[in-house]
Tab-separated table of C-alpha atoms and ligand atoms in Angstrom:
chain	number	residue	atom	x	y	z
W	1	MET	CA	-19.594	-19.143	-43.711
W	2	ASP	CA	-17.880	-21.581	-46.052
W	3	MET	CA	-17.851	-24.656	-43.838
W	4	LYS	CA	-16.008	-26.707	-46.465
W	5	ALA	CA	-13.054	-24.375	-46.605
W	6	HIS	CA	-13.079	-24.135	-42.871
W	7	THR	CA	-12.915	-27.930	-42.543
W	8	GLN	CA	-10.074	-28.151	-44.997
W	9	ASP	CA	-8.044	-25.469	-43.146
W	10	ALA	CA	-8.513	-26.923	-39.738
W	11	PRO	CA	-5.646	-29.021	-38.316
W	12	GLN	CA	-6.367	-32.765	-38.598
W	13	ARG	CA	-7.496	-34.042	-35.215
W	14	ALA	CA	-9.557	-37.004	-34.269
W	15	VAL	CA	-12.665	-35.579	-32.522
W	16	SER	CA	-15.073	-38.085	-31.019
W	17	PRO	CA	-18.742	-37.196	-31.661
W	18	ALA	CA	-19.336	-36.879	-27.900
W	19	SER	CA	-16.584	-34.230	-27.263
W	20	ALA	CA	-17.629	-32.366	-30.402
W	21	ALA	CA	-21.128	-32.039	-29.027
W	22	ALA	CA	-19.841	-30.881	-25.586
W	23	ALA	CA	-17.293	-28.318	-26.837
W	24	PRO	CA	-18.812	-24.868	-26.255
W	25	ASP	CA	-18.527	-22.391	-29.161
W	26	LEU	CA	-17.037	-18.920	-28.819
W	27	GLY	CA	-20.364	-17.294	-28.781
W	28	SER	CA	-21.506	-19.152	-25.671
W	29	LEU	CA	-18.124	-18.568	-23.908
W	30	ARG	CA	-18.495	-14.930	-24.594
W	31	ALA	CA	-22.100	-14.984	-23.211
W	32	GLU	CA	-20.586	-16.501	-19.997
W	33	ILE	CA	-18.039	-13.578	-19.858
W	34	ASP	CA	-20.870	-11.075	-20.321
W	35	ARG	CA	-22.835	-12.795	-17.490
W	36	ILE	CA	-19.764	-12.601	-15.163
W	37	ASP	CA	-19.073	-9.011	-16.065
W	38	ALA	CA	-22.670	-8.000	-15.265
W	39	GLN	CA	-22.438	-9.885	-11.976
W	40	MET	CA	-19.185	-8.246	-11.056
W	41	HIS	CA	-20.632	-4.860	-11.880
W	42	ALA	CA	-23.783	-5.529	-9.829
W	43	LEU	CA	-21.558	-6.599	-6.953
W	44	LEU	CA	-19.679	-3.322	-7.066
W	45	ILE	CA	-22.969	-1.484	-7.039
W	46	GLU	CA	-24.030	-3.630	-4.118
W	47	ARG	CA	-20.678	-2.778	-2.426
W	48	SER	CA	-21.340	0.941	-2.775
W	49	GLN	CA	-24.788	0.446	-1.096
W	50	ILE	CA	-22.931	-1.236	1.872
W	51	ILE	CA	-20.445	1.672	1.952
W	52	ASP	CA	-23.442	4.072	2.169
W	53	ARG	CA	-24.754	2.145	5.188
W	54	LEU	CA	-21.281	2.025	6.696
W	55	VAL	CA	-20.917	5.875	6.408
W	56	ALA	CA	-24.272	6.192	8.230
W	57	VAL	CA	-23.070	3.948	11.018
W	58	LYS	CA	-19.672	5.815	11.294
W	59	ARG	CA	-21.628	9.048	11.506
W	60	ALA	CA	-24.045	7.781	14.157
W	61	GLN	CA	-21.023	6.505	16.233
W	62	GLY	CA	-19.107	9.720	15.681
W	63	SER	CA	-16.138	7.623	14.532
W	64	GLU	CA	-15.599	9.712	11.320
W	65	SER	CA	-12.277	11.472	11.490
W	66	GLY	CA	-10.709	13.549	8.740
W	67	SER	CA	-9.852	10.603	6.527
W	68	ALA	CA	-11.857	7.470	5.958
W	69	PHE	CA	-8.587	5.581	5.309
W	70	ARG	CA	-8.276	2.691	7.807
W	71	PRO	CA	-4.762	1.320	7.512
W	72	ALA	CA	-5.214	-1.799	9.686
W	73	ARG	CA	-8.293	-2.905	7.811
W	74	GLU	CA	-6.679	-2.211	4.418
W	75	ALA	CA	-3.425	-4.116	5.320
W	76	SER	CA	-5.457	-7.102	6.419
W	77	MET	CA	-7.667	-7.059	3.264
W	78	MET	CA	-4.698	-6.927	0.967
W	79	ARG	CA	-2.950	-9.784	2.689
W	80	ARG	CA	-6.078	-11.959	2.497
W	81	LEU	CA	-6.579	-11.086	-1.177
W	82	VAL	CA	-3.011	-12.087	-2.119
W	83	ASP	CA	-3.171	-15.282	-0.055
W	84	ARG	CA	-6.404	-16.575	-1.685
W	85	HIS	CA	-5.482	-15.625	-5.256
W	86	ARG	CA	-5.431	-18.452	-7.806
W	87	GLY	CA	-5.324	-18.778	-11.616
W	88	ILE	CA	-3.831	-17.092	-14.654
W	89	LEU	CA	-4.729	-13.505	-13.871
W	90	PRO	CA	-1.456	-11.951	-12.623
W	91	LEU	CA	-1.284	-11.030	-8.871
W	92	ASP	CA	-0.188	-7.497	-9.893
W	93	THR	CA	-3.535	-7.033	-11.648
W	94	VAL	CA	-5.599	-8.392	-8.857
W	95	GLU	CA	-3.805	-6.198	-6.302
W	96	GLY	CA	-4.171	-3.190	-8.595
W	97	ILE	CA	-7.844	-3.723	-9.096
W	98	TRP	CA	-8.540	-3.949	-5.294
W	99	ARG	CA	-6.308	-1.012	-4.569
W	100	VAL	CA	-8.442	1.104	-6.856
W	101	ILE	CA	-11.704	-0.360	-5.450
W	102	ILE	CA	-10.722	0.246	-1.814
W	103	SER	CA	-9.027	3.704	-2.233
W	104	THR	CA	-11.970	4.976	-4.395
W	105	PHE	CA	-14.578	3.781	-1.936
W	106	THR	CA	-12.602	5.562	0.777
W	107	TYR	CA	-12.654	8.676	-1.375
W	108	VAL	CA	-16.366	8.544	-1.888
W	109	GLN	CA	-16.852	8.270	1.907
W	110	ALA	CA	-14.767	11.397	2.501
W	111	PRO	CA	-12.969	13.157	-0.375
W	112	TYR	CA	-9.102	13.463	0.012
W	113	ALA	CA	-6.193	14.203	-2.150
W	114	VAL	CA	-2.815	12.424	-2.370
W	115	HIS	CA	0.248	14.681	-2.033
W	116	ALA	CA	3.445	13.024	-3.178
W	117	ASP	CA	7.095	14.009	-2.936
W	118	LEU	CA	8.377	13.823	-6.546
W	119	ALA	CA	11.934	15.041	-5.758
W	120	SER	CA	13.575	11.601	-5.852
W	121	GLY	CA	11.957	10.553	-9.116
W	122	GLU	CA	8.581	11.606	-10.567
W	123	ALA	CA	7.742	8.543	-12.662
W	124	ALA	CA	8.131	5.954	-9.865
W	125	MET	CA	6.230	8.130	-7.333
W	126	ARG	CA	3.420	8.763	-9.791
W	127	ASP	CA	3.160	5.054	-10.545
W	128	ALA	CA	3.044	4.263	-6.847
W	129	SER	CA	0.322	6.834	-6.262
W	130	ARG	CA	-1.832	5.771	-9.158
W	131	PHE	CA	-1.355	2.070	-8.326
W	132	HIS	CA	-2.405	2.439	-4.650
W	133	PHE	CA	-4.950	5.232	-5.017
W	134	GLY	CA	-6.224	5.060	-8.624
W	135	PHE	CA	-7.042	7.961	-10.918
W	136	THR	CA	-10.210	9.324	-9.280
W	137	VAL	CA	-8.419	10.452	-6.174
W	138	PRO	CA	-6.712	13.771	-6.941
W	139	PHE	CA	-2.909	13.603	-7.218
W	140	ILE	CA	-0.821	16.648	-6.215
W	141	GLY	CA	2.954	16.606	-6.789
W	142	HIS	CA	5.450	18.512	-4.495
W	143	MET	CA	9.209	19.051	-4.964
W	144	GLY	CA	10.296	17.886	-1.526
W	145	ALA	CA	8.862	16.046	1.464
W	146	SER	CA	8.417	19.077	3.624
W	147	GLY	CA	5.808	20.453	1.179
W	148	VAL	CA	3.986	17.175	1.428
W	149	VAL	CA	3.936	17.233	5.254
W	150	ALA	CA	2.811	20.863	5.315
W	151	ALA	CA	-0.008	20.182	2.809
W	152	VAL	CA	-1.279	17.218	4.816
W	153	ALA	CA	-0.994	19.251	8.062
W	154	ARG	CA	-3.204	22.009	6.505
W	155	SER	CA	-5.751	19.589	5.108
W	156	ARG	CA	-8.589	17.787	6.854
W	157	GLY	CA	-8.090	14.305	5.610
W	158	ASP	CA	-5.480	14.320	2.807
W	159	LEU	CA	-2.674	11.723	2.521
W	160	GLY	CA	0.961	12.256	1.800
W	161	LEU	CA	3.489	9.901	0.147
W	162	VAL	CA	7.166	10.279	1.078
W	163	PRO	CA	10.048	7.884	0.054
W	164	ALA	CA	10.640	5.241	2.682
W	165	PHE	CA	14.354	5.256	1.976
W	166	ALA	CA	17.219	7.744	2.402
W	167	SER	CA	16.808	10.473	-0.108
W	168	PRO	CA	19.255	13.385	-0.040
W	169	SER	CA	16.620	15.819	-1.280
W	170	ALA	CA	14.026	14.762	1.308
W	171	GLY	CA	16.119	15.737	4.405
W	172	ALA	CA	14.876	14.792	7.852
W	173	TRP	CA	11.195	15.352	6.845
W	174	TRP	CA	9.909	13.160	9.732
W	175	THR	CA	11.053	15.706	12.350
W	176	ALA	CA	8.006	17.704	11.277
W	177	LEU	CA	5.811	14.866	12.504
W	178	GLU	CA	7.042	15.218	16.092
W	179	GLY	CA	4.697	16.576	18.755
W	180	PRO	CA	1.025	16.802	19.130
W	181	HIS	CA	-1.289	18.031	16.324
W	182	THR	CA	1.023	16.994	13.588
W	183	PRO	CA	0.519	14.403	10.809
W	184	LYS	CA	1.920	10.937	11.533
W	185	ILE	CA	3.134	7.899	9.480
W	186	ILE	CA	0.026	5.674	9.245
W	187	ALA	CA	1.091	3.125	6.562
W	188	ARG	CA	3.919	1.792	4.551
W	189	LEU	CA	3.124	0.896	0.927
W	190	PRO	CA	3.054	-1.445	-0.945
W	191	PHE	CA	1.002	-3.401	1.593
W	192	VAL	CA	2.238	-6.593	-0.146
W	193	GLU	CA	5.994	-6.416	-1.153
W	194	ARG	CA	7.796	-8.457	-3.721
W	195	ALA	CA	10.928	-8.050	-5.730
W	196	ASP	CA	9.080	-7.534	-9.112
W	197	HIS	CA	6.234	-5.331	-7.853
W	198	PRO	CA	5.104	-3.120	-10.804
W	199	ALA	CA	4.720	-0.066	-8.568
W	200	GLY	CA	7.087	-1.166	-5.713
W	201	LEU	CA	8.585	2.139	-4.702
W	202	PRO	CA	8.617	1.902	-0.856
W	203	VAL	CA	6.718	4.863	0.576
W	204	PHE	CA	5.463	6.028	3.888
W	205	CYS	CA	1.902	7.301	3.905
W	206	ILE	CA	1.257	10.211	6.313
W	207	ALA	CA	-1.950	11.673	7.476
W	208	HIS	CA	-3.544	13.221	10.564
W	209	PRO	CA	-3.458	10.346	13.046
W	210	VAL	CA	-6.376	8.019	12.617
W	211	THR	CA	-8.443	7.726	15.784
W	212	ASP	CA	-9.676	4.262	15.048
W	213	GLY	CA	-8.187	1.619	12.816
W	214	ALA	CA	-4.535	2.599	13.342
W	215	VAL	CA	-2.162	-0.259	13.178
W	216	THR	CA	0.792	-0.388	15.551
W	217	GLU	CA	2.664	-3.478	14.419
W	218	VAL	CA	5.754	-1.355	13.601
W	219	GLU	CA	6.520	1.887	15.343
W	220	ALA	CA	8.373	4.737	13.606
W	221	TRP	CA	10.707	6.713	15.937
W	222	SER	CA	12.443	10.013	15.172
W	223	LEU	CA	15.812	10.006	16.956
W	224	HIS	CA	18.182	12.947	17.302
W	225	VAL	CA	21.640	11.604	17.721
W	226	SER	CA	24.918	13.321	18.452
W	227	GLY	CA	28.273	11.648	17.892
W	228	TRP	CA	26.751	9.757	14.905
W	229	ASN	CA	29.554	7.562	13.342
W	230	ALA	CA	30.149	4.690	11.037
W	231	GLN	CA	30.273	2.268	13.908
W	232	ALA	CA	26.799	3.377	15.100
W	233	ALA	CA	25.398	2.952	11.561
W	234	ARG	CA	26.895	-0.530	11.409
W	235	ALA	CA	25.477	-1.412	14.820
W	236	LEU	CA	21.945	-0.383	13.952
W	237	ALA	CA	21.756	-2.023	10.400
W	238	PRO	CA	20.884	-5.485	11.738
W	239	LEU	CA	18.510	-4.141	14.399
W	240	ALA	CA	16.091	-1.882	12.652
W	241	ASP	CA	15.220	-0.209	9.248
W	242	VAL	CA	16.901	3.181	9.601
W	243	ILE	CA	16.979	6.328	7.505
W	244	ALA	CA	19.704	8.678	8.593
W	245	VAL	CA	20.488	12.163	7.476
W	246	PRO	CA	23.045	14.774	8.841
W	247	ASP	CA	21.478	17.040	11.465
W	248	ARG	CA	22.670	20.440	12.738
W	249	GLY	CA	26.432	20.192	13.371
W	250	LEU	CA	28.834	17.822	11.673
W	251	ASP	CA	28.592	14.978	14.170
W	252	GLY	CA	24.796	14.878	14.437
W	253	ALA	CA	22.216	12.816	12.601
W	254	ALA	CA	18.386	12.669	12.435
W	255	LEU	CA	17.252	9.060	12.262
W	256	LEU	CA	13.885	7.539	11.362
W	257	ALA	CA	13.977	4.065	12.902
W	258	SER	CA	11.209	1.491	12.207
W	259	ILE	CA	10.912	-0.918	15.162
W	260	PRO	CA	8.525	-3.904	15.189
W	261	VAL	CA	6.393	-3.908	18.366
W	262	GLY	CA	6.874	-6.874	20.625
W	263	GLY	CA	9.811	-8.264	18.708
W	264	ALA	CA	13.335	-9.056	19.865
W	265	VAL	CA	14.513	-5.549	19.305
W	266	SER	CA	12.908	-2.619	21.188
W	267	LEU	CA	13.544	1.090	21.216
W	268	ASP	CA	15.754	0.495	24.321
W	269	THR	CA	17.849	-2.008	22.326
W	270	VAL	CA	18.379	0.579	19.579
W	271	LEU	CA	19.258	3.294	22.129
W	272	ALA	CA	21.752	0.936	23.899
W	273	ALA	CA	23.410	0.059	20.567
W	274	LEU	CA	23.841	3.750	19.790
W	275	ARG	CA	25.357	4.406	23.203
W	276	GLU	CA	27.758	1.488	22.946
W	277	SER	CA	28.916	2.892	19.628
W	278	GLY	CA	29.826	6.192	21.204
W	279	ALA	CA	26.795	8.112	20.020
W	280	SER	CA	24.176	9.611	22.291
W	281	VAL	CA	20.540	10.193	21.787
W	282	ARG	CA	19.404	13.695	22.533
W	283	ALA	CA	15.702	13.055	21.849
W	284	ALA	CA	13.323	10.333	20.732
W	285	ALA	CA	9.740	10.946	19.557
W	286	LEU	CA	7.097	8.436	18.220
W	287	VAL	CA	6.139	9.745	14.744
W	288	GLY	CA	3.747	6.999	13.638
W	289	SER	CA	3.148	3.331	13.132
W	290	HIS	CA	2.280	0.911	10.370
W	291	ALA	CA	1.508	-2.732	9.580
W	292	SER	CA	4.309	-5.265	9.503
W	293	ARG	CA	5.922	-5.525	6.121
W	294	TYR	CA	4.330	-8.482	4.309
W	295	THR	CA	6.264	-10.157	1.500
W	296	HIS	CA	4.641	-12.307	-1.118
W	297	ALA	CA	7.008	-15.000	-2.555
W	298	PRO	CA	6.131	-15.560	-6.186
W	299	ALA	CA	5.207	-19.176	-7.105
W	300	LEU	CA	7.907	-20.803	-9.268
W	301	HIS	CA	5.602	-22.831	-11.491
W	302	ALA	CA	3.500	-20.183	-13.272
W	303	PRO	CA	3.123	-16.398	-13.369
W	304	GLY	CA	0.324	-15.033	-11.208
W	305	THR	CA	-0.382	-18.385	-9.532
W	306	HIS	CA	0.400	-19.785	-6.182
W	307	ALA	CA	2.055	-23.084	-5.410
W	308	PRO	CA	-0.659	-25.466	-4.289
W	309	THR	CA	-0.638	-26.027	-0.561
W	310	ALA	CA	-0.097	-29.575	0.566
U	1	ISJ	C1	-14.971	0.666	4.322
U	1	ISJ	C2	-14.189	1.328	5.118
U	1	ISJ	O1	-13.505	2.479	4.804
U	1	ISJ	C3	-12.342	2.529	3.973
U	1	ISJ	C4	-12.646	1.746	2.665
U	1	ISJ	C5	-12.451	0.369	2.658
U	1	ISJ	C6	-13.151	-0.518	1.576
U	1	ISJ	O2	-13.625	0.063	0.590
U	1	ISJ	O3	-13.085	-1.682	1.697
U	1	ISJ	C7	-11.648	-0.253	3.631
U	1	ISJ	C8	-11.044	0.450	4.592
U	1	ISJ	C9	-11.143	1.897	4.705
U	1	ISJ	O4	-9.975	2.506	4.246
U	1	ISJ	C10	-14.043	0.893	6.527
U	1	ISJ	O5	-13.743	1.641	7.440
U	1	ISJ	O6	-14.314	-0.369	6.798
């Protein structure tokens, strides 16, 4: 290397002999990065050994069900991850890395596929599925939510993704979750919500009910309502997240109401509000539950970092 030319091109800066001696060169910084990468890889290998032991314990306890997905555990892991994140690596990246780690380790415990309803937009649904479940877990698209529910019902441990918003093409898909021996809503994704989430399509995750590790912070109720009207819709809006679609007969509606457990609003509050608005509820069935929605407020001072706590 021509040191003389290098010295001439370099910006003029006063460098004290002490700091020049302490400044690491690129080679040693890259050696640090290689050391950290090898450690991270070794830790992932160590993680897989723990998962092997966990599978053996679950087998011995008989606590394996169709799917190894444990929504309560995953929701709490994702919240803790987001809360402790620091530094210049964007939160989106950290969240995406851990979604792939967790969902792939779930897959190696018990293989499953993700069935997704593409009818309200393929790109966003594919992004959501790949972000939350990675590329190793097989992805199967369906044109309509009922195909997703049917595929999950037929499977041993597959997951289904259905839009968590009113979608004219989806219809009242949740009515297929009523009754025993049917799949149920077990999660709402993303686990960590924010306005600029890169794969933020709100989706319900459905599966055969998990026998352990279910989370019941928010209950999802399927309501069959007659006399559905604008006043009833307005009365419910401040009380609960509701998806409503017309149901058999012009004045009927099928509702999917998400009601936080132990909060100010109960199912009875919702039913009373419907009655007061001139609507009547013909049937109510619990069709699943999920973790409370958790919103991350982005820090204002730098992307991917958190405001320091006082
Ligand atoms: C490891 C488990 O199984 C699954 C995989 C997880 C993981 O890799 O961290 C977490 C929750 C489960 O969805 C578990 O049940 O704890």
